[in-house]
Amino acid sequence: MTPGPVSPTFTVGLTGGIGCGKTTVADLFAARGASIVDTDQIAHALTAPHGAAMPALLDEFGTGFATPEGALDRAKMRALVFADPSARARLEAILHPRIREATAAAALVATGPYVIFVVPLLIESGSWRERVTRILAIDCAETTQVARVMARNGLDEAQVRAIMAAQVSRSARLAAADDVILNDAGVEALLPQVERLHAEYLAEAARLGGLPNGRL
């Protein structure tokens, strides 16, 4: 599909718990022409060797939180923020403004008919509800989440459940969502759900295409 003109007035915030398949679903929308802005990818770039956030992070947390290559030691930082809520707040104070700036810049140069922001902690962040037209939650059973993350990341069940416990509850995420895609049964079951929503999003983007962008 050839991407059409961007309609920054219509944007979707895609979210879901760890292991729910956010990237898989985003890739399916991208294959249909949607512009994808992934905040995890942006965060990784910011915390890579020579990343724009690294000087501020090392000033705040110390050089011991860098890998030998100069990237953020994500495992060490993950352990710290789980143990110390104040450390999470300090980390977010550094990363969130930079992520927000980068996502806005990416949306301005997007070429698809609408933009999907992939935001794992969209509900938790508080500010994204005002920044997107619709919220799309990717959902699956909690046992499926655990199994997927254990297989993908090599974590044990207790570690995965600790990560899940730090995220907003499944019920709260579903309550906040405008749209839901169920991802318990593989890609074949995803396709008709993605096709239906893509058609709806295209129609809404076309309807709003002439309006000024007041969301980003």
mmCIF file of C-alpha atoms in Angstrom:
data_model
loop_
_atom_site.group_PDB
_atom_site.id
_atom_site.type_symbol
_atom_site.label_atom_id
_atom_site.label_comp_id
_atom_site.label_asym_id
_atom_site.label_seq_id
_atom_site.Cartn_x
_atom_site.Cartn_y
_atom_site.Cartn_z
ATOM 1 C CA MET A 1 0.000 0.000 0.000
ATOM 2 C CA THR A 2 1.274 3.454 -0.910
ATOM 3 C CA PRO A 3 1.109 5.766 2.115
ATOM 4 C CA GLY A 4 -1.204 8.737 1.765
ATOM 5 C CA PRO A 5 -0.740 12.210 3.216
ATOM 6 C CA VAL A 6 -0.310 12.381 6.959
ATOM 7 C CA SER A 7 -3.341 13.352 9.043
ATOM 8 C CA PRO A 8 -1.752 14.376 12.353
ATOM 9 C CA THR A 9 -5.206 15.263 13.642
ATOM 10 C CA PHE A 10 -5.957 11.519 13.945
ATOM 11 C CA THR A 11 -3.547 9.577 16.120
ATOM 12 C CA VAL A 12 -3.748 6.285 17.965
ATOM 13 C CA GLY A 13 -1.978 5.375 21.191
ATOM 14 C CA LEU A 14 -1.218 1.642 21.136
ATOM 15 C CA THR A 15 -0.524 0.066 24.508
ATOM 16 C CA GLY A 16 -0.592 -3.263 26.323
ATOM 17 C CA GLY A 17 1.074 -5.179 29.088
ATOM 18 C CA ILE A 18 4.451 -6.818 28.655
ATOM 19 C CA GLY A 19 4.218 -9.827 26.364
ATOM 20 C CA CYS A 20 0.864 -8.863 24.850
ATOM 21 C CA GLY A 21 2.308 -8.431 21.354
ATOM 22 C CA LYS A 22 2.397 -4.669 20.845
ATOM 23 C CA THR A 23 5.237 -4.830 18.320
ATOM 24 C CA THR A 24 3.566 -7.595 16.305
ATOM 25 C CA VAL A 25 0.352 -5.600 16.032
ATOM 26 C CA ALA A 26 2.188 -2.362 15.241
ATOM 27 C CA ASP A 27 4.051 -4.134 12.439
ATOM 28 C CA LEU A 28 0.737 -5.286 10.951
ATOM 29 C CA PHE A 29 -0.582 -1.721 10.944
ATOM 30 C CA ALA A 30 2.697 -0.497 9.443
ATOM 31 C CA ALA A 31 2.367 -3.038 6.624
ATOM 32 C CA ARG A 32 -0.977 -1.394 5.803
ATOM 33 C CA GLY A 33 0.538 2.078 5.599
ATOM 34 C CA ALA A 34 0.166 3.521 9.093
ATOM 35 C CA SER A 35 3.088 5.535 10.446
ATOM 36 C CA ILE A 36 4.464 3.966 13.629
ATOM 37 C CA VAL A 37 6.282 5.927 16.330
ATOM 38 C CA ASP A 38 7.598 3.506 18.965
ATOM 39 C CA THR A 39 8.517 5.145 22.256
ATOM 40 C CA ASP A 40 10.531 2.092 23.335
ATOM 41 C CA GLN A 41 12.731 2.463 20.252
ATOM 42 C CA ILE A 42 13.138 6.149 21.015
ATOM 43 C CA ALA A 43 14.057 5.380 24.634
ATOM 44 C CA HIS A 44 16.630 2.821 23.478
ATOM 45 C CA ALA A 45 18.176 5.392 21.135
ATOM 46 C CA LEU A 46 18.327 7.957 23.926
ATOM 47 C CA THR A 47 20.102 5.470 26.217
ATOM 48 C CA ALA A 48 22.398 3.864 23.629
ATOM 49 C CA PRO A 49 26.125 4.633 23.553
ATOM 50 C CA HIS A 50 26.396 8.402 22.986
ATOM 51 C CA GLY A 51 22.594 8.664 23.349
ATOM 52 C CA ALA A 52 21.225 12.124 24.016
ATOM 53 C CA ALA A 53 19.996 11.203 27.513
ATOM 54 C CA MET A 54 23.177 9.494 28.704
ATOM 55 C CA PRO A 55 25.019 12.548 30.115
ATOM 56 C CA ALA A 56 22.030 13.526 32.257
ATOM 57 C CA LEU A 57 21.460 9.915 33.373
ATOM 58 C CA LEU A 58 25.065 9.437 34.434
ATOM 59 C CA ASP A 59 25.056 12.777 36.227
ATOM 60 C CA GLU A 60 21.981 11.681 38.155
ATOM 61 C CA PHE A 61 22.759 8.021 38.848
ATOM 62 C CA GLY A 62 26.521 7.737 38.469
ATOM 63 C CA THR A 63 28.863 6.203 35.927
ATOM 64 C CA GLY A 64 28.216 2.757 37.387
ATOM 65 C CA PHE A 65 24.935 2.725 35.474
ATOM 66 C CA ALA A 66 26.700 2.667 32.113
ATOM 67 C CA THR A 67 27.806 -0.466 30.290
ATOM 68 C CA PRO A 68 31.429 -0.720 29.084
ATOM 69 C CA GLU A 69 30.171 0.461 25.686
ATOM 70 C CA GLY A 70 28.605 3.579 27.214
ATOM 71 C CA ALA A 71 24.929 2.625 27.041
ATOM 72 C CA LEU A 72 22.560 2.590 29.986
ATOM 73 C CA ASP A 73 22.857 -0.632 31.977
ATOM 74 C CA ARG A 74 19.174 -1.462 31.659
ATOM 75 C CA ALA A 75 19.257 -4.483 33.967
ATOM 76 C CA LYS A 76 20.900 -2.486 36.742
ATOM 77 C CA MET A 77 18.507 0.423 36.267
ATOM 78 C CA ARG A 78 15.519 -1.940 36.211
ATOM 79 C CA ALA A 79 16.579 -3.418 39.533
ATOM 80 C CA LEU A 80 17.014 0.052 41.045
ATOM 81 C CA VAL A 81 13.630 1.439 39.992
ATOM 82 C CA PHE A 82 11.803 -1.664 41.211
ATOM 83 C CA ALA A 83 13.450 -1.271 44.606
ATOM 84 C CA ASP A 84 13.219 2.527 44.847
ATOM 85 C CA PRO A 85 10.149 4.425 43.549
ATOM 86 C CA SER A 86 12.019 7.722 43.851
ATOM 87 C CA ALA A 87 14.609 6.410 41.394
ATOM 88 C CA ARG A 88 11.828 5.697 38.899
ATOM 89 C CA ALA A 89 10.618 9.290 39.235
ATOM 90 C CA ARG A 90 14.144 10.622 38.672
ATOM 91 C CA LEU A 91 14.607 8.392 35.635
ATOM 92 C CA GLU A 92 11.284 9.459 34.148
ATOM 93 C CA ALA A 93 12.044 13.136 34.767
ATOM 94 C CA ILE A 94 15.063 12.757 32.492
ATOM 95 C CA LEU A 95 13.613 10.468 29.826
ATOM 96 C CA HIS A 96 9.981 11.517 29.455
ATOM 97 C CA PRO A 97 10.520 15.102 28.187
ATOM 98 C CA ARG A 98 13.066 13.836 25.671
ATOM 99 C CA ILE A 99 10.754 11.038 24.514
ATOM 100 C CA ARG A 100 7.874 13.497 24.180
ATOM 101 C CA GLU A 101 9.982 15.837 22.057
ATOM 102 C CA ALA A 102 11.174 12.987 19.835
ATOM 103 C CA THR A 103 7.688 11.554 19.328
ATOM 104 C CA ALA A 104 6.328 14.954 18.343
ATOM 105 C CA ALA A 105 9.148 15.419 15.860
ATOM 106 C CA ALA A 106 8.562 11.957 14.377
ATOM 107 C CA ALA A 107 4.843 12.645 13.961
ATOM 108 C CA LEU A 108 5.551 15.855 12.071
ATOM 109 C CA VAL A 109 7.519 13.981 9.393
ATOM 110 C CA ALA A 110 5.218 10.928 9.246
ATOM 111 C CA THR A 111 3.943 10.012 5.778
ATOM 112 C CA GLY A 112 1.134 7.568 6.585
ATOM 113 C CA PRO A 113 -2.583 8.401 6.626
ATOM 114 C CA TYR A 114 -2.521 8.312 10.429
ATOM 115 C CA VAL A 115 0.034 7.886 13.212
ATOM 116 C CA ILE A 116 0.203 5.129 15.813
ATOM 117 C CA PHE A 117 2.267 5.837 18.915
ATOM 118 C CA VAL A 118 3.380 2.614 20.598
ATOM 119 C CA VAL A 119 3.501 3.481 24.312
ATOM 120 C CA PRO A 120 3.833 0.557 26.770
ATOM 121 C CA LEU A 121 3.061 2.766 29.774
ATOM 122 C CA LEU A 122 0.476 4.938 28.061
ATOM 123 C CA ILE A 123 -2.153 4.576 30.797
ATOM 124 C CA GLU A 124 0.391 5.034 33.575
ATOM 125 C CA SER A 125 1.891 8.185 32.067
ATOM 126 C CA GLY A 126 -1.257 10.261 32.476
ATOM 127 C CA SER A 127 -0.461 12.703 29.647
ATOM 128 C CA TRP A 128 -1.038 10.522 26.593
ATOM 129 C CA ARG A 129 -4.840 10.488 26.837
ATOM 130 C CA GLU A 130 -4.828 14.141 25.781
ATOM 131 C CA ARG A 131 -2.275 13.561 23.028
ATOM 132 C CA VAL A 132 -4.055 10.866 21.007
ATOM 133 C CA THR A 133 -7.467 10.563 19.390
ATOM 134 C CA ARG A 134 -7.994 6.922 20.385
ATOM 135 C CA ILE A 135 -6.365 4.381 22.684
ATOM 136 C CA LEU A 136 -5.869 0.854 21.344
ATOM 137 C CA ALA A 137 -5.076 -1.829 23.922
ATOM 138 C CA ILE A 138 -3.505 -5.147 22.938
ATOM 139 C CA ASP A 139 -4.815 -7.763 25.339
ATOM 140 C CA CYS A 140 -4.132 -11.379 26.195
ATOM 141 C CA ALA A 141 -4.446 -13.698 29.177
ATOM 142 C CA GLU A 142 -1.956 -13.073 31.965
ATOM 143 C CA THR A 143 -0.716 -16.663 31.722
ATOM 144 C CA THR A 144 0.050 -16.005 28.057
ATOM 145 C CA GLN A 145 1.986 -12.876 28.971
ATOM 146 C CA VAL A 146 4.084 -14.796 31.483
ATOM 147 C CA ALA A 147 4.861 -17.631 29.075
ATOM 148 C CA ARG A 148 5.822 -15.282 26.234
ATOM 149 C CA VAL A 149 8.130 -13.117 28.321
ATOM 150 C CA MET A 150 9.806 -16.108 29.981
ATOM 151 C CA ALA A 151 10.526 -17.572 26.536
ATOM 152 C CA ARG A 152 11.601 -14.255 24.980
ATOM 153 C CA ASN A 153 13.640 -12.669 27.761
ATOM 154 C CA GLY A 154 14.847 -15.659 29.757
ATOM 155 C CA LEU A 155 13.279 -14.359 32.967
ATOM 156 C CA ASP A 156 11.691 -16.581 35.574
ATOM 157 C CA GLU A 157 7.992 -16.379 36.403
ATOM 158 C CA ALA A 158 8.500 -14.327 39.564
ATOM 159 C CA GLN A 159 10.482 -11.703 37.632
ATOM 160 C CA VAL A 160 7.841 -11.460 34.922
ATOM 161 C CA ARG A 161 5.019 -11.147 37.439
ATOM 162 C CA ALA A 162 6.945 -8.413 39.257
ATOM 163 C CA ILE A 163 7.155 -6.438 36.011
ATOM 164 C CA MET A 164 3.446 -6.996 35.395
ATOM 165 C CA ALA A 165 2.612 -5.870 38.928
ATOM 166 C CA ALA A 166 4.459 -2.597 38.308
ATOM 167 C CA GLN A 167 2.272 -1.893 35.282
ATOM 168 C CA VAL A 168 -1.347 -0.787 35.358
ATOM 169 C CA SER A 169 -3.778 -3.660 35.837
ATOM 170 C CA ARG A 170 -5.286 -5.444 32.861
ATOM 171 C CA SER A 171 -8.779 -4.307 33.883
ATOM 172 C CA ALA A 172 -7.693 -0.657 34.167
ATOM 173 C CA ARG A 173 -6.023 -0.785 30.756
ATOM 174 C CA LEU A 174 -9.125 -2.262 29.130
ATOM 175 C CA ALA A 175 -11.341 0.296 30.843
ATOM 176 C CA ALA A 176 -9.242 3.132 29.414
ATOM 177 C CA ALA A 177 -9.154 1.733 25.875
ATOM 178 C CA ASP A 178 -11.350 2.876 23.021
ATOM 179 C CA ASP A 179 -10.420 -0.197 20.964
ATOM 180 C CA VAL A 180 -9.110 -3.640 21.927
ATOM 181 C CA ILE A 181 -7.279 -6.308 19.935
ATOM 182 C CA LEU A 182 -7.140 -9.798 21.431
ATOM 183 C CA ASN A 183 -3.821 -11.553 20.906
ATOM 184 C CA ASP A 184 -4.198 -15.011 22.408
ATOM 185 C CA ALA A 185 -4.339 -17.079 19.228
ATOM 186 C CA GLY A 186 -1.521 -16.045 16.882
ATOM 187 C CA VAL A 187 -1.153 -13.832 13.828
ATOM 188 C CA GLU A 188 -3.993 -15.376 11.837
ATOM 189 C CA ALA A 189 -6.446 -14.305 14.526
ATOM 190 C CA LEU A 190 -4.926 -10.825 14.594
ATOM 191 C CA LEU A 191 -5.341 -10.090 10.894
ATOM 192 C CA PRO A 192 -9.131 -9.533 10.735
ATOM 193 C CA GLN A 193 -9.001 -7.391 13.871
ATOM 194 C CA VAL A 194 -6.257 -5.223 12.407
ATOM 195 C CA GLU A 195 -8.015 -4.964 9.046
ATOM 196 C CA ARG A 196 -11.260 -3.818 10.689
ATOM 197 C CA LEU A 197 -9.599 -1.145 12.815
ATOM 198 C CA HIS A 198 -7.344 -0.001 9.975
ATOM 199 C CA ALA A 199 -10.424 0.635 7.833
ATOM 200 C CA GLU A 200 -12.052 2.575 10.673
ATOM 201 C CA TYR A 201 -8.907 4.596 11.298
ATOM 202 C CA LEU A 202 -8.525 5.432 7.602
ATOM 203 C CA ALA A 203 -12.098 6.684 7.477
ATOM 204 C CA GLU A 204 -11.673 8.808 10.587
ATOM 205 C CA ALA A 205 -8.319 10.164 9.389
ATOM 206 C CA ALA A 206 -9.926 11.168 6.104
ATOM 207 C CA ARG A 207 -12.789 12.848 7.953
ATOM 208 C CA LEU A 208 -10.409 14.850 10.152
ATOM 209 C CA GLY A 209 -7.709 15.409 7.573
ATOM 210 C CA GLY A 210 -8.495 19.047 6.973
ATOM 211 C CA LEU A 211 -8.482 20.110 10.617
ATOM 212 C CA PRO A 212 -5.538 21.801 12.317
ATOM 213 C CA ASN A 213 -3.344 19.659 14.529
ATOM 214 C CA GLY A 214 -3.928 20.542 18.154
ATOM 215 C CA ARG A 215 -2.867 17.304 19.788
ATOM 216 C CA LEU A 216 0.918 17.199 19.664
#
